[in-house]
Amino acid sequence: MDAAVLVRKVHMMCPLCDKVHEIEERMRTAAMVIKGEEVLYEERFFICGYANEDENEFETGSMTNENLLNARNAYRRKMGLLTSQEIIGIREGYGLSQIDLARLLGWGEATISRYESKAIQDEAYDTMLRFIRDNPLQALEFLKKHKDRFSTSKQEEIRTRIVEKLDSYGREFLTRQTFEGEYADFDVPSDSNGYTVLDIDKLEAVISYLAEAMSNLYKVKLMKSLWYSDALAYQRMGKAMTGLVYRHATMGALPVGHYSLMNLENLNVKEEISPGYDSMLHVYPSKHADYSILSSEEKAILDTVTRKFRDFKAAEIVNYMHEEKAYRETSNGEIIPFSLAKEIRGLDS
């Protein structure tokens, strides 16, 4: 495992030498086997400088609990389950206590407490938590189903909190549902989506990232920039970035569901009037964009695309794409396969 790094030095009673002295708190990457799976996690511990070198490490009770939680969360991430902190976030997002959330879902009253501290949820329970995280309407359905577990006043209190969340996220949820519905036929990795299933969170981050670098990012230019970003990702990494599927159109590559795409609530899109009095959709950076969802390699790909097309006008990037093999070898309305994207022209020039 990795060598331990110093976190801090503290004065405390050492249980190894029974003296009060300065002790180092250190951190390292450790391994643990959980349910037959080896996971790596962050482990904290103390070092006593006066104890025998072979027995100079110790942990406090709280430190042991934190280390175990880190290991369990590492297992959760490896198995695609919600971490304890993500479960806390779901509960706090609805303003519920641990007992209230457990009752809402029809579970034992201690279940959420255990999932937030030590137990690892199974896939069925994880799915139910994701349902209410992604869809406040589902939370309302659970409240109707399990209303007998609450007093009348508590029912109304929880209902009010769910409705508040629905008001905050409802429009985004509905537009996402519409957009995802247009990708029902592309829900498995294939040549059509660049072996990447649609990821709306990443798509929103990509669009904002492009808008940061291109002040003149209107819809037509955005659609082409997205195709080049996904095509270059496929070329360099063997898979696309966003999961968008593109059709051959007169103006170049056009994503399936592009109207729904532009309506996503987390995008910063403004309708503006051009000098010719035409209405145009101008894309700006999103105020709360989360770029941490993008890997360093993906950011490098987006940087390459923006350097190439930053100063292009819409007509110029359309004409540039018309010369791509992927466009020339497909017909109007056809899906543009990513296997043809391997031969896109160099973007570093």
Coordinates of C-alpha atoms in Angstrom, one line a residue:
M1 CA 0.0 0.0 0.0
D2 CA 1.0 3.7 -0.3
A3 CA 3.3 5.2 2.3
A4 CA 1.5 7.0 5.1
V5 CA 1.4 10.8 4.9
L6 CA 1.4 13.1 7.9
V7 CA -2.0 14.7 8.6
R8 CA -1.3 16.6 11.9
K9 CA 0.5 16.4 15.3
V10 CA -1.6 16.4 18.5
H11 CA -0.8 16.2 22.2
M12 CA -2.8 13.4 23.8
M13 CA -2.7 10.5 26.2
C14 CA -1.0 7.6 24.3
P15 CA -2.6 4.2 25.1
L16 CA 0.6 2.4 24.0
C17 CA 3.1 4.1 26.4
D18 CA 0.6 5.6 28.9
K19 CA 2.2 9.1 28.5
V20 CA 0.9 12.4 27.3
H21 CA 3.0 13.5 24.4
E22 CA 3.0 14.7 20.8
I23 CA 1.6 12.0 18.5
E24 CA 1.4 12.0 14.7
E25 CA -1.9 11.3 12.9
R26 CA -1.2 9.8 9.6
M27 CA -3.2 8.7 6.5
R28 CA -2.5 5.9 4.0
T29 CA -4.3 3.8 1.4
A30 CA -5.2 0.4 2.8
A31 CA -6.9 -2.7 1.5
M32 CA -9.8 -4.7 2.9
V33 CA -11.9 -7.6 1.6
I34 CA -15.7 -6.9 1.9
K35 CA -18.2 -9.5 0.7
G36 CA -15.4 -11.2 -1.3
E37 CA -14.3 -8.0 -3.0
E38 CA -11.0 -6.3 -2.2
V39 CA -11.3 -2.6 -2.0
L40 CA -8.8 0.3 -1.4
Y41 CA -9.8 3.0 1.0
E42 CA -8.4 5.9 3.0
E43 CA -7.2 4.8 6.5
R44 CA -6.2 7.2 9.4
F45 CA -4.2 6.1 12.4
F46 CA -1.9 7.4 15.1
I47 CA 1.9 6.7 15.5
C48 CA 3.6 6.6 19.0
G49 CA 7.2 7.6 18.7
Y50 CA 8.1 5.9 22.0
A51 CA 6.6 2.5 21.4
N52 CA 8.2 -0.5 19.8
E53 CA 8.4 0.0 16.0
D54 CA 6.4 -3.2 15.3
E55 CA 3.6 -2.1 17.7
N56 CA 3.5 1.7 17.4
E57 CA 0.2 2.2 15.6
F58 CA -3.2 2.7 17.2
E59 CA -6.7 4.1 16.4
T60 CA -9.4 5.7 18.6
G61 CA -12.8 4.2 18.5
S62 CA -14.2 7.1 16.3
M63 CA -11.2 6.7 13.9
T64 CA -11.9 2.9 13.6
N65 CA -15.5 3.7 12.8
E66 CA -14.5 6.3 10.2
N67 CA -12.0 3.9 8.6
L68 CA -14.6 1.1 8.4
L69 CA -17.1 3.5 6.8
N70 CA -14.5 4.6 4.2
A71 CA -13.9 0.9 3.4
R72 CA -17.6 0.2 3.0
N73 CA -18.1 3.3 0.8
A74 CA -15.2 2.1 -1.3
Y75 CA -17.1 -1.2 -1.7
R76 CA -20.3 0.7 -2.6
R77 CA -18.6 2.7 -5.3
K78 CA -17.0 -0.4 -6.7
M79 CA -20.4 -2.2 -6.9
G80 CA -22.3 0.9 -8.2
L81 CA -24.2 1.5 -4.9
L82 CA -25.0 4.8 -3.2
T83 CA -22.4 5.8 -0.6
S84 CA -23.5 6.6 3.0
Q85 CA -22.9 10.3 2.3
E86 CA -25.1 10.1 -0.8
I87 CA -27.9 8.5 1.2
I88 CA -27.6 11.3 3.8
G89 CA -27.8 13.8 0.9
I90 CA -31.1 12.2 -0.3
R91 CA -32.6 12.3 3.2
E92 CA -31.4 15.9 3.9
G93 CA -32.7 17.0 0.4
Y94 CA -36.2 16.1 1.6
G95 CA -35.6 17.5 5.1
L96 CA -36.4 14.2 6.7
S97 CA -35.1 12.4 9.8
Q98 CA -33.6 8.9 9.5
I99 CA -36.8 7.4 11.0
D100 CA -39.1 9.5 8.7
L101 CA -37.3 8.4 5.6
A102 CA -37.4 4.7 6.7
R103 CA -41.1 5.0 7.3
L104 CA -41.7 6.7 4.0
L105 CA -40.1 3.8 2.2
G106 CA -41.8 1.2 4.3
W107 CA -38.6 0.0 6.0
G108 CA -37.7 -0.7 9.5
E109 CA -37.1 2.4 11.6
A110 CA -33.4 1.8 12.1
T111 CA -32.7 0.9 8.4
I112 CA -31.6 4.4 7.2
S113 CA -29.5 4.9 10.4
R114 CA -27.6 1.7 9.6
Y115 CA -27.1 2.5 6.0
E116 CA -25.7 5.9 6.9
S117 CA -23.3 4.5 9.4
K118 CA -22.3 0.9 8.9
A119 CA -24.6 -1.5 6.9
I120 CA -24.3 -1.8 3.1
Q121 CA -27.7 -1.8 1.4
D122 CA -28.6 -4.4 -1.2
E123 CA -29.4 -3.5 -4.8
A124 CA -33.2 -3.5 -4.3
Y125 CA -33.0 -1.0 -1.4
D126 CA -30.5 1.1 -3.4
T127 CA -32.9 1.2 -6.3
M128 CA -35.7 2.6 -4.1
L129 CA -33.4 5.3 -2.7
R130 CA -32.5 6.3 -6.3
F131 CA -36.1 6.4 -7.2
I132 CA -36.9 9.1 -4.7
R133 CA -33.6 10.9 -5.3
D134 CA -34.3 11.3 -9.1
N135 CA -38.1 11.6 -8.9
P136 CA -40.0 13.5 -6.2
L137 CA -43.2 12.2 -7.6
Q138 CA -42.1 8.7 -6.6
A139 CA -41.6 10.1 -3.0
L140 CA -45.2 11.3 -3.1
E141 CA -46.3 7.8 -4.2
F142 CA -44.5 6.2 -1.3
L143 CA -46.1 8.8 1.1
K144 CA -49.5 7.8 -0.1
K145 CA -48.7 4.1 0.2
H146 CA -47.3 4.3 3.7
K147 CA -49.4 7.2 5.1
D148 CA -50.6 5.0 7.9
R149 CA -47.1 5.1 9.4
F150 CA -47.4 8.9 10.1
S151 CA -49.7 11.1 12.1
T152 CA -51.9 13.5 10.0
S153 CA -49.7 16.5 10.9
K154 CA -46.5 14.6 10.0
Q155 CA -48.0 13.5 6.7
E156 CA -48.7 17.1 5.8
E157 CA -45.3 18.2 6.9
I158 CA -43.5 15.6 4.7
R159 CA -45.9 16.2 1.8
T160 CA -45.0 19.9 1.9
R161 CA -41.3 19.2 1.9
I162 CA -41.7 16.8 -1.1
V163 CA -43.8 19.3 -3.0
E164 CA -41.1 22.0 -2.4
K165 CA -38.5 19.7 -3.8
L166 CA -40.8 18.9 -6.7
D167 CA -41.2 22.7 -7.4
S168 CA -37.4 23.1 -7.4
Y169 CA -36.5 20.1 -9.5
G170 CA -39.8 19.3 -11.3
R171 CA -39.1 21.1 -14.5
E172 CA -35.6 19.6 -14.9
F173 CA -37.0 16.2 -14.1
L174 CA -39.8 16.5 -16.7
T175 CA -37.4 17.7 -19.4
R176 CA -35.0 15.0 -18.6
Q177 CA -37.8 12.4 -18.8
T178 CA -38.7 13.7 -22.3
F179 CA -35.1 13.7 -23.5
E180 CA -34.4 10.3 -22.1
G181 CA -37.6 9.0 -23.8
E182 CA -36.1 9.9 -27.1
Y183 CA -33.1 7.7 -26.3
A184 CA -35.2 4.6 -25.4
D185 CA -33.9 2.8 -28.5
F186 CA -30.3 3.6 -27.6
D187 CA -30.1 2.4 -24.0
V188 CA -27.3 -0.1 -24.6
P189 CA -23.7 0.7 -25.7
S190 CA -23.4 0.5 -29.5
D191 CA -21.7 2.1 -32.5
S192 CA -24.6 4.5 -32.7
N193 CA -23.9 6.1 -29.3
G194 CA -20.1 5.5 -29.2
Y195 CA -20.5 2.7 -26.7
T196 CA -21.7 5.2 -24.1
V197 CA -25.2 5.4 -22.7
L198 CA -26.7 8.9 -22.5
D199 CA -25.4 10.7 -19.4
I200 CA -27.3 14.0 -19.0
D201 CA -25.3 15.2 -16.1
K202 CA -22.1 14.9 -18.1
L203 CA -23.8 16.4 -21.2
E204 CA -24.8 19.5 -19.2
A205 CA -21.2 19.9 -17.9
V206 CA -19.8 19.5 -21.4
I207 CA -22.1 22.1 -22.8
S208 CA -21.2 24.6 -20.1
Y209 CA -17.5 23.9 -20.4
L210 CA -17.7 24.6 -24.2
A211 CA -19.6 27.8 -23.5
E212 CA -16.9 28.9 -21.1
A213 CA -14.4 28.9 -24.0
M214 CA -16.6 30.0 -26.9
S215 CA -18.5 33.2 -26.3
N216 CA -20.3 32.9 -29.7
L217 CA -21.8 29.5 -29.0
Y218 CA -25.2 29.3 -30.6
K219 CA -27.3 26.2 -31.2
V220 CA -25.9 25.2 -34.6
K221 CA -22.3 25.6 -33.5
L222 CA -23.0 23.8 -30.3
M223 CA -24.4 20.7 -32.1
K224 CA -21.3 20.4 -34.2
S225 CA -19.0 21.0 -31.3
L226 CA -20.7 18.2 -29.4
W227 CA -20.2 15.8 -32.3
Y228 CA -16.5 16.7 -32.6
S229 CA -16.1 16.3 -28.8
D230 CA -17.7 12.9 -28.8
A231 CA -15.9 11.8 -32.0
L232 CA -12.5 12.9 -30.7
A233 CA -13.3 11.1 -27.4
Y234 CA -14.1 8.0 -29.4
Q235 CA -10.9 8.3 -31.3
R236 CA -8.7 8.8 -28.3
M237 CA -10.5 6.7 -25.6
G238 CA -12.5 4.2 -27.6
K239 CA -15.9 5.5 -26.4
A240 CA -17.9 8.8 -26.7
M241 CA -18.2 11.3 -23.9
T242 CA -21.9 12.1 -23.6
G243 CA -23.9 9.2 -25.1
L244 CA -25.6 11.4 -27.7
V245 CA -26.6 9.8 -31.0
Y246 CA -26.2 11.9 -34.1
R247 CA -28.1 12.0 -37.4
H248 CA -27.0 13.2 -40.7
A249 CA -28.8 16.6 -41.4
T250 CA -28.4 19.4 -43.8
M251 CA -26.6 21.5 -41.3
G252 CA -24.3 18.6 -40.3
A253 CA -24.5 16.2 -37.4
L254 CA -27.6 16.8 -35.2
P255 CA -28.2 14.9 -32.0
V256 CA -31.4 12.9 -31.6
G257 CA -33.7 14.9 -29.3
H258 CA -32.0 18.2 -29.9
Y259 CA -35.1 20.2 -29.2
S260 CA -35.5 18.5 -25.8
L261 CA -31.7 18.9 -25.2
M262 CA -31.9 22.7 -25.5
N263 CA -34.8 22.8 -22.9
L264 CA -32.8 21.1 -20.1
E265 CA -33.3 23.3 -17.1
N266 CA -29.6 23.2 -16.0
L267 CA -28.4 24.7 -19.2
N268 CA -28.1 28.5 -19.5
V269 CA -29.7 29.2 -22.9
K270 CA -31.1 32.5 -23.9
E271 CA -33.2 33.4 -26.9
E272 CA -31.7 36.4 -28.7
I273 CA -32.5 38.4 -31.8
S274 CA -29.7 38.5 -34.4
P275 CA -29.0 41.6 -36.6
G276 CA -31.1 40.1 -39.3
Y277 CA -34.0 39.9 -36.8
D278 CA -33.8 36.1 -36.6
S279 CA -34.3 34.4 -33.2
M280 CA -31.2 32.5 -32.1
L281 CA -30.5 30.3 -29.1
H282 CA -27.3 31.5 -27.4
V283 CA -25.6 29.1 -24.9
Y284 CA -23.8 30.5 -21.9
P285 CA -21.9 28.8 -19.1
S286 CA -24.1 27.5 -16.3
K287 CA -23.7 29.2 -13.0
H288 CA -23.6 25.9 -11.0
A289 CA -21.9 23.6 -13.5
D290 CA -20.1 20.7 -11.9
Y291 CA -17.0 20.1 -14.0
S292 CA -15.7 17.5 -11.5
I293 CA -17.7 15.0 -13.5
L294 CA -15.3 15.4 -16.4
S295 CA -12.0 13.6 -16.3
S296 CA -8.7 15.3 -17.1
E297 CA -8.6 13.5 -20.4
E298 CA -12.2 14.6 -21.3
K299 CA -11.3 18.2 -20.4
A300 CA -8.2 18.0 -22.7
I301 CA -10.5 16.8 -25.5
L302 CA -12.9 19.7 -25.0
D303 CA -9.9 22.1 -24.9
T304 CA -8.8 20.7 -28.3
V305 CA -12.3 21.2 -29.8
T306 CA -12.6 24.8 -28.5
R307 CA -9.2 25.8 -29.7
K308 CA -10.1 24.6 -33.1
F309 CA -13.6 26.1 -33.4
R310 CA -13.5 29.0 -31.0
D311 CA -13.5 31.6 -33.8
F312 CA -15.6 29.7 -36.3
K313 CA -19.0 31.0 -37.3
A314 CA -21.9 28.6 -37.6
A315 CA -21.6 28.4 -41.4
E316 CA -17.8 27.7 -41.2
I317 CA -18.1 24.8 -38.8
V318 CA -21.0 23.4 -40.8
N319 CA -18.9 23.5 -44.0
Y320 CA -15.9 22.0 -42.2
M321 CA -18.0 19.1 -41.0
H322 CA -19.5 18.5 -44.5
E323 CA -16.0 17.4 -45.5
E324 CA -15.7 14.7 -42.9
K325 CA -15.9 11.1 -44.0
A326 CA -18.5 10.4 -41.4
Y327 CA -20.8 12.9 -43.0
R328 CA -20.0 12.1 -46.7
E329 CA -20.6 8.4 -46.2
T330 CA -24.1 8.8 -44.6
S331 CA -27.3 10.1 -46.0
N332 CA -29.9 12.6 -44.7
G333 CA -31.7 11.2 -41.7
E334 CA -29.3 8.3 -41.1
I335 CA -27.5 7.7 -37.8
I336 CA -23.8 8.6 -38.1
P337 CA -21.9 5.6 -36.7
F338 CA -19.0 6.4 -34.4
S339 CA -16.8 3.8 -36.3
L340 CA -16.5 6.5 -39.0
A341 CA -15.4 9.0 -36.4
K342 CA -12.0 7.4 -36.3
E343 CA -11.1 9.2 -39.4
I344 CA -12.0 12.7 -38.4
R345 CA -9.5 15.3 -39.6
G346 CA -6.9 16.6 -37.2
L347 CA -8.2 19.2 -34.7
D348 CA -4.9 20.3 -33.4
S349 CA -4.1 22.4 -36.4

